[in-house]
Amino acid sequence: MKAQQDQLVIYNSLKGEKEPFVPMVEGKVGMYVCGPTLYSEPHMGNMRTFINFDLIYRYLLHLGFRVKYVRNVTDAGHITNSAGQEVDSIGVAAKAEQLQSLEIVYKYAVKFQELQRIYNMLPPSIEPTATQHIQEQIEIIEQIIANGYAYEVNGSVYFDTRRYMQDYNYGILSGRKVDELENETRTLNAQDEKRFFADFALWKKANPDDMQVWRSPWGNGNPGWHIECTAMSTKYLGKQFDIHGGGMDLKFPHHEDEIAQSCGSFGCNPARYWMHANMLNVNGQKMSKSFGNYFLPKQILDGTTGLFEKSYTANVVRFFMMQAHYRSNLDFTQEALNASEKGYARLIEGLKTLENLPATTSTFDVAALIASFYKAMNDDFNAPILVANLFEAVKQINLVNDGNAGISAADKSELKAAMEVFVHEVLGLAPENIATETRLAPVMDLVLDLRQQARTNKDWTTSDQIRDGLAKAGIIVKDGKEGTAWS
RNA sequence: GGUCUCAUGGCCGAGCGGUUAGGCACCGGUCUGCAAAACCGUCUACAGCAGUUCGAAUCUGCUUGAGACCUCCA
């Protein structure tokens, strides 16, 4: 695996190009990913980012890296809404549901955990929350002030962007230049307090109706939106670590400000590789709460999105996502989902067929095929290419199955092992639940036996009655050369 | 308005100067009581216009269209 580790290339948003991945400590990876804000149930778009980083995490683990994967949970914070007003989203949700902030957070945290299980995401090494790290945030703010890159005004603390720009490059990640940023003349509460429009809050003085308030050297208040990630990534991964990830939409201002905070307090960019996952689209537009074009991850499983005629399993949804690169937009359409459903079935069938293949002599290069799996993933986690290569394997498997190709016993077991690893462990497609099948099998044997009797007697009415009845129950009967199968 | 990204066959999507990516649909075939499913085969596209090159989906310029960010967002 060491050899494969050395082949890994990652697209670094910081430089805008792919580069060989060289971890700070050989064989180890520190990775931080911005998690959800728990004021509502994460929608499918949110999930795509987490599923993509789950893929990345899984492949790093497969390569043998010891990965420390930290993904935070935002359960506090003073933030601004689309109208430019300061709103504590969690507080708003809490008031709307007549609950305390912590109840809201916990409620959605439980849902998020459930979704992670359903979509077969590996739990991160640590899932720290903002409210558990108020002290750490305060300490970093103090350090930034001490270094001269922040100032206090009336119980709030702001990052001094102009001062910072004398020593560092603000905009290094997003490519933004401050003098090109439009100086919006919005009437923000904080506008008067800021020395410069591009300054951002590190600490906000409490409002009278705030549901959550913390004590600080500057009085009661709330931490700014960006500082929690700096505090938690530093605490668990150090002042500098290997990979920082998140959604594309966090690039600016969130990640830009994280860099500023780290440079402003410790003098270094927190991460060596910045990775950004692209958005999930519905009808060509980003899925988001504000557009209202979102649906929940569970709705697609029970067919209640209102967008699609039928439901899809979590594996199909995940497979669908794996067929697009993490840096590309992905359009969620029924036709595409149906295509994935069938493609997924073909892949899994191929895997089953492989097990029962007769061993002869190999007529195709199994080693090269397996190498192609690695080559795809080593090229910036190119899952779509991996999937294409897996289908190439399926094609060969079917050819062997039809007697038009051959595979040796040794190659067969190697291919089987490799495919199972890439399908289940790397792509994270959960093995189908065989427990249900095991329990149902005797019943199905009986039913299909009765149907076979009817067919032998050319009693097509009874035969089709059984077939259609099972179809209604979601069980598809397949008549083949060697008997009848079901699924 | 500023910054940036993208435009690929019926659909979804890889592609990073020279190989039919792949999946689904369609069509043809094998199988089948009929179906379905499965399997095999077929389908050779790169928004438009110029340019660079022996050669461009791939590089450059312009045009048109779409999207993201600039404000909470994964």
XYZ file of C-alpha atoms in Angstrom, chain A residues 4-477:
474
model
C -0.065 3.318 -3.803
C 0.148 5.996 -1.119
C 2.939 7.611 -3.090
C 0.816 7.673 -6.241
C -2.016 9.695 -4.755
C -2.614 13.065 -6.357
C -5.008 15.626 -4.893
C -6.483 18.771 -6.381
C -5.522 21.553 -4.027
C -7.963 24.462 -4.140
C -5.277 26.626 -2.634
C -3.174 26.336 -5.779
C -5.896 25.494 -8.239
C -4.100 22.398 -9.452
C -3.465 18.775 -8.712
C -0.370 17.896 -6.777
C 1.145 14.749 -5.272
C -0.155 14.135 -1.799
C 2.649 14.206 0.723
C 1.425 14.050 4.305
C 3.240 15.997 7.012
C 3.971 12.779 8.855
C 4.564 9.733 6.721
C 1.668 7.304 6.789
C -0.585 9.644 8.748
C -3.259 12.065 7.651
C -5.014 14.793 9.589
C -8.258 15.849 7.920
C -10.793 18.444 8.975
C -14.150 18.840 7.271
C -16.729 21.506 8.015
C -19.866 19.786 9.194
C -23.493 20.824 9.324
C -25.207 23.550 11.294
C -27.823 21.731 13.263
C -30.795 24.050 13.098
C -32.650 21.804 10.672
C -32.417 18.387 9.122
C -29.601 18.228 6.572
C -30.936 17.991 3.025
C -29.652 15.839 0.195
C -27.274 18.534 -0.993
C -25.612 18.710 2.395
C -25.281 14.965 2.346
C -23.438 14.933 -0.947
C -20.508 16.792 0.549
C -20.334 14.468 3.520
C -20.667 11.394 1.321
C -17.861 12.675 -0.883
C -15.568 13.215 2.057
C -16.577 9.813 3.329
C -15.302 8.435 0.032
C -12.051 10.318 0.486
C -11.730 9.141 4.076
C -12.437 5.557 3.037
C -9.863 5.571 0.273
C -7.193 7.106 2.505
C -7.908 4.376 5.041
C -7.762 1.748 2.334
C -4.356 3.016 1.265
C -3.215 2.275 4.787
C -2.999 5.827 6.086
C -3.739 6.359 9.735
C -6.346 9.058 9.346
C -7.576 11.380 12.027
C -10.801 12.691 10.576
C -12.371 15.583 12.423
C -15.751 16.885 11.353
C -17.353 19.538 13.466
C -20.940 20.209 14.326
C -22.031 23.822 14.456
C -24.374 24.151 17.370
C -23.882 27.820 18.130
C -22.919 31.003 16.487
C -23.937 34.419 15.494
C -24.624 34.402 11.824
C -26.183 36.568 9.211
C -29.165 35.700 7.068
C -29.959 36.512 3.456
C -31.423 39.848 4.399
C -28.153 40.905 5.922
C -29.498 40.789 9.434
C -27.842 39.122 12.318
C -29.726 35.987 13.116
C -28.944 33.052 15.285
C -30.482 30.324 13.113
C -30.513 27.862 15.936
C -32.197 30.357 18.222
C -34.809 31.106 15.590
C -35.545 27.426 15.097
C -35.706 26.950 18.843
C -38.220 29.737 19.262
C -40.272 28.463 16.348
C -40.457 25.005 17.834
C -40.703 26.314 21.385
C -37.625 24.437 22.454
C -34.311 25.379 23.946
C -31.349 25.762 21.609
C -29.740 22.618 22.893
C -32.916 20.655 22.265
C -32.929 21.762 18.647
C -29.308 20.869 18.218
C -29.701 17.496 19.843
C -32.817 16.693 17.870
C -31.074 17.251 14.562
C -27.842 15.700 15.739
C -29.714 12.461 16.292
C -31.217 12.706 12.817
C -27.853 13.418 11.297
C -26.379 10.368 12.995
C -29.206 8.274 11.648
C -28.612 9.583 8.124
C -24.944 8.741 8.374
C -25.856 5.171 9.209
C -28.424 4.945 6.433
C -26.024 6.272 3.832
C -23.259 4.048 5.132
C -20.876 6.819 6.144
C -18.036 5.942 8.449
C -18.138 7.992 11.625
C -15.325 10.556 11.830
C -12.625 10.084 14.449
C -13.972 13.063 16.365
C -17.123 15.132 15.996
C -16.535 18.173 18.163
C -19.138 20.861 18.662
C -18.715 24.597 18.818
C -20.301 25.034 22.211
C -17.847 22.599 23.765
C -14.980 24.772 22.615
C -15.904 28.303 23.613
C -12.811 28.606 25.776
C -10.511 27.563 22.948
C -12.174 30.070 20.650
C -11.706 32.849 23.162
C -8.052 31.990 23.554
C -7.423 32.182 19.829
C -9.249 35.495 19.610
C -7.037 36.807 22.409
C -4.000 35.644 20.492
C -5.156 37.389 17.332
C -5.729 40.578 19.298
C -2.303 40.246 20.871
C -0.786 39.892 17.431
C -2.511 43.064 16.346
C -4.882 41.581 13.798
C -8.109 42.188 15.690
C -9.726 44.936 17.717
C -12.482 45.215 20.246
C -15.412 47.562 19.859
C -18.208 47.802 22.345
C -18.073 44.201 23.526
C -17.487 42.747 20.073
C -14.223 41.752 18.452
C -13.494 42.124 14.745
C -10.737 40.825 12.570
C -8.654 43.699 11.229
C -8.463 42.814 7.553
C -6.494 45.881 6.470
C -3.848 45.331 9.119
C -3.704 41.652 8.196
C -3.204 42.472 4.539
C 0.018 44.263 5.366
C 1.546 40.926 6.357
C -0.543 38.278 4.622
C -2.567 37.653 1.516
C -6.246 37.933 2.320
C -7.959 36.153 -0.565
C -5.285 33.548 -1.100
C -7.852 30.758 -1.276
C -10.813 32.365 -2.983
C -8.784 34.520 -5.304
C -10.649 37.552 -4.107
C -9.056 40.923 -3.879
C -10.399 43.099 -1.138
C -10.362 46.250 -3.228
C -12.569 44.453 -5.716
C -15.042 43.338 -3.111
C -18.032 45.525 -3.366
C -18.457 47.743 -0.411
C -22.112 47.098 0.081
C -23.905 49.925 1.722
C -26.182 47.639 3.631
C -27.297 48.823 6.976
C -25.800 46.110 9.101
C -25.902 46.425 12.844
C -22.226 45.860 12.934
C -21.362 48.108 10.025
C -20.783 51.071 12.288
C -18.517 49.156 14.583
C -16.253 47.771 11.886
C -13.276 49.817 10.842
C -13.358 48.339 7.387
C -16.163 46.656 5.469
C -14.195 43.449 4.950
C -13.573 42.983 8.659
C -15.475 40.086 10.143
C -16.666 39.242 13.618
C -14.640 37.003 15.894
C -16.890 37.680 18.852
C -20.284 39.307 18.975
C -21.733 41.103 21.922
C -24.898 39.423 23.176
C -28.305 40.666 22.178
C -30.955 40.826 24.882
C -33.024 38.086 23.273
C -30.154 35.670 22.612
C -30.978 32.211 23.838
C -27.365 31.213 24.302
C -24.726 33.517 25.718
C -21.149 32.948 26.864
C -18.877 34.903 29.121
C -15.714 36.352 27.652
C -13.053 38.944 28.413
C -15.153 41.340 26.297
C -18.401 40.656 28.109
C -21.247 38.290 27.358
C -21.608 37.266 23.762
C -21.324 34.683 21.035
C -18.394 33.484 18.958
C -18.245 34.480 15.316
C -19.067 31.963 12.657
C -15.531 31.189 11.491
C -13.594 30.973 14.717
C -15.042 27.644 15.861
C -13.399 25.754 13.022
C -10.049 27.339 13.743
C -10.373 26.433 17.405
C -11.421 22.843 16.871
C -9.079 22.017 14.020
C -6.180 23.429 15.996
C -7.105 21.558 19.131
C -7.433 18.156 17.498
C -5.099 18.351 14.529
C -2.606 21.028 15.410
C -1.796 24.444 14.001
C -1.178 22.910 10.621
C -2.537 19.668 9.261
C -2.887 17.877 5.934
C -6.373 18.265 4.498
C -9.141 20.753 5.102
C -12.381 20.047 3.315
C -15.849 21.403 2.933
C -18.444 22.427 0.408
C -17.536 24.746 -2.433
C -19.840 27.371 -1.006
C -17.715 27.641 2.111
C -14.648 28.752 0.210
C -15.535 32.366 0.752
C -15.836 33.760 3.250
C -15.682 30.868 5.691
C -12.472 29.157 4.658
C -10.778 32.364 3.649
C -11.441 33.669 7.138
C -10.229 30.476 8.738
C -6.931 30.962 6.964
C -6.811 34.557 8.149
C -7.506 33.494 11.725
C -4.828 30.819 11.682
C -2.281 33.099 10.095
C -3.322 35.867 12.441
C -2.861 33.742 15.526
C -0.228 31.119 14.631
C 1.322 32.539 11.502
C 0.472 29.671 9.189
C -2.202 28.409 6.866
C -3.990 25.659 8.808
C -4.041 23.146 5.985
C -1.661 22.154 3.248
C -4.376 20.764 0.989
C -7.742 22.466 0.711
C -10.414 20.338 -0.870
C -13.822 21.544 -1.977
C -16.724 19.338 -2.928
C -19.155 20.634 -5.508
C -22.854 21.187 -5.102
C -25.840 19.020 -5.799
C -28.164 20.537 -8.384
C -31.845 20.217 -9.007
C -32.827 21.332 -12.504
C -29.460 22.955 -12.962
C -29.608 24.993 -9.805
C -27.880 24.448 -6.508
C -30.031 22.642 -3.988
C -30.470 24.950 -1.040
C -32.864 25.921 1.647
C -33.233 29.442 0.396
C -34.146 28.318 -3.132
C -36.629 25.885 -1.641
C -35.621 23.238 -4.185
C -34.386 20.807 -1.605
C -35.564 17.483 -0.322
C -34.527 15.413 2.631
C -32.316 12.332 2.433
C -35.082 10.208 3.870
C -37.687 11.421 1.412
C -35.841 9.878 -1.482
C -35.804 6.563 0.357
C -39.557 6.473 0.839
C -40.448 8.192 -2.424
C -41.926 11.335 -0.921
C -39.705 13.972 -2.479
C -42.502 15.025 -4.775
C -39.912 15.192 -7.549
C -39.616 11.551 -8.476
C -42.209 8.906 -9.155
C -40.560 6.241 -7.102
C -38.231 5.622 -4.203
C -34.574 4.672 -4.342
C -32.391 2.809 -1.904
C -29.521 4.491 -0.091
C -27.059 2.376 -2.043
C -28.527 3.552 -5.328
C -28.351 7.176 -4.240
C -24.794 6.737 -3.104
C -23.868 4.920 -6.303
C -25.467 7.729 -8.266
C -23.202 10.207 -6.516
C -20.155 8.044 -7.066
C -20.706 8.285 -10.809
C -19.856 11.967 -10.721
C -16.545 13.433 -9.617
C -16.605 15.211 -6.279
C -15.489 18.481 -7.861
C -18.256 18.457 -10.468
C -21.796 19.637 -10.182
C -24.275 16.820 -10.140
C -27.813 17.051 -11.416
C -30.447 15.071 -9.596
C -32.994 13.829 -12.110
C -35.294 10.869 -12.210
C -33.851 9.550 -15.444
C -30.324 9.682 -14.046
C -31.454 8.014 -10.843
C -33.142 5.226 -12.766
C -29.976 4.731 -14.777
C -28.006 4.419 -11.551
C -30.485 1.965 -10.132
C -30.022 -0.368 -13.069
C -26.301 0.168 -13.261
C -25.940 -0.556 -9.579
C -27.907 -3.797 -9.964
C -25.658 -4.804 -12.844
C -22.557 -4.188 -10.761
C -23.836 -6.173 -7.797
C -25.030 -9.001 -10.057
C -21.586 -9.105 -11.606
C -20.066 -9.467 -8.182
C -22.355 -12.401 -7.418
C -21.652 -14.026 -10.768
C -17.926 -13.768 -10.137
C -18.199 -16.068 -7.134
C -19.615 -18.939 -9.153
C -17.321 -18.635 -12.142
C -15.556 -21.796 -13.279
C -11.784 -21.526 -13.057
C -9.952 -22.007 -16.332
C -7.242 -19.926 -17.907
C -7.354 -16.156 -17.833
C -8.079 -14.524 -21.164
C -7.796 -10.998 -19.839
C -5.331 -9.091 -17.681
C -6.743 -9.162 -14.174
C -3.749 -7.443 -12.618
C -4.078 -4.549 -15.038
C -7.767 -4.291 -14.274
C -7.112 -4.071 -10.552
C -4.341 -1.558 -11.171
C -6.869 0.567 -13.069
C -9.008 0.777 -9.936
C -6.121 2.310 -8.038
C -5.106 4.527 -10.907
C -8.587 6.032 -10.987
C -8.778 6.728 -7.273
C -5.206 7.935 -7.051
C -6.069 10.615 -9.564
C -7.843 12.937 -7.168
C -10.368 10.331 -6.074
C -11.869 9.854 -9.523
C -14.741 7.591 -8.537
C -16.538 7.796 -11.927
C -13.497 6.285 -13.613
C -13.324 3.641 -10.912
C -16.946 2.780 -11.570
C -16.297 2.586 -15.319
C -13.392 0.238 -14.659
C -15.528 -1.879 -12.358
C -18.006 -2.204 -15.196
C -15.181 -3.326 -17.437
C -14.594 -6.085 -14.895
C -18.292 -6.941 -14.914
C -18.201 -7.222 -18.677
C -15.323 -9.705 -18.473
C -17.088 -11.624 -15.722
C -20.192 -11.994 -17.868
C -18.137 -13.072 -20.850
C -16.565 -15.802 -18.723
C -19.992 -16.741 -17.436
C -21.224 -17.184 -20.998
C -18.234 -19.283 -21.884
C -16.687 -16.655 -24.139
C -13.724 -15.899 -21.896
C -11.811 -17.514 -19.073
C -10.317 -16.726 -15.690
C -7.859 -18.675 -13.575
C -8.574 -19.609 -9.973
C -5.866 -17.285 -8.681
C -7.054 -14.358 -10.796
C -10.620 -15.015 -9.785
C -9.909 -14.743 -6.084
C -7.771 -11.653 -6.603
C -10.417 -9.940 -8.682
C -13.107 -10.891 -6.205
C -11.142 -9.479 -3.296
C -10.308 -6.271 -5.146
C -13.829 -5.677 -6.379
C -15.350 -6.262 -2.992
C -12.909 -3.846 -1.421
C -13.592 -1.122 -3.965
C -17.339 -1.589 -4.070
C -18.002 -2.013 -0.381
C -15.110 -0.414 1.459
C -14.045 2.386 -0.868
C -17.247 3.404 -2.637
C -19.070 2.600 0.576
C -21.883 0.663 -1.053
C -23.195 -1.438 1.785
C -23.488 -5.158 1.149
C -27.112 -5.973 0.462
C -28.974 -7.209 3.455
C -28.758 -10.954 3.150
C -30.476 -11.474 6.485
C -33.853 -10.693 4.958
C -33.167 -12.957 2.031
C -32.135 -15.768 4.310
C -35.395 -15.597 6.167
C -37.497 -15.258 3.062
C -35.692 -17.925 1.085
C -37.651 -21.004 2.261
C -40.942 -19.223 1.641
C -39.860 -18.197 -1.815
C -38.662 -21.690 -2.583
C -42.125 -22.975 -1.785
C -43.947 -20.320 -3.783
C -41.684 -20.687 -6.796
C -42.007 -24.442 -6.592
C -45.798 -24.156 -6.818
C -45.431 -21.778 -9.726
C -43.089 -24.173 -11.472
C -45.681 -26.933 -11.110
C -48.260 -24.694 -12.724
C -45.857 -23.897 -15.529
C -45.131 -27.572 -16.110
C -48.874 -28.099 -16.451
C -49.001 -25.090 -18.778
C -51.330 -23.428 -16.308
C -50.189 -19.935 -17.301
C -53.013 -18.250 -15.439
C -51.842 -19.512 -12.074
C -48.211 -19.016 -12.998
C -48.733 -15.378 -13.943
C -50.963 -14.802 -10.948
C -48.116 -15.779 -8.664
C -45.625 -13.694 -10.625
C -47.834 -10.592 -10.559
C -48.717 -11.065 -6.919
C -45.064 -11.192 -5.958
C -44.366 -8.161 -8.101
C -46.884 -6.218 -6.067
C -44.945 -7.195 -2.959
C -41.802 -5.830 -4.584
C -40.345 -9.199 -5.450
C -39.263 -9.641 -9.045
C -39.314 -13.136 -10.460
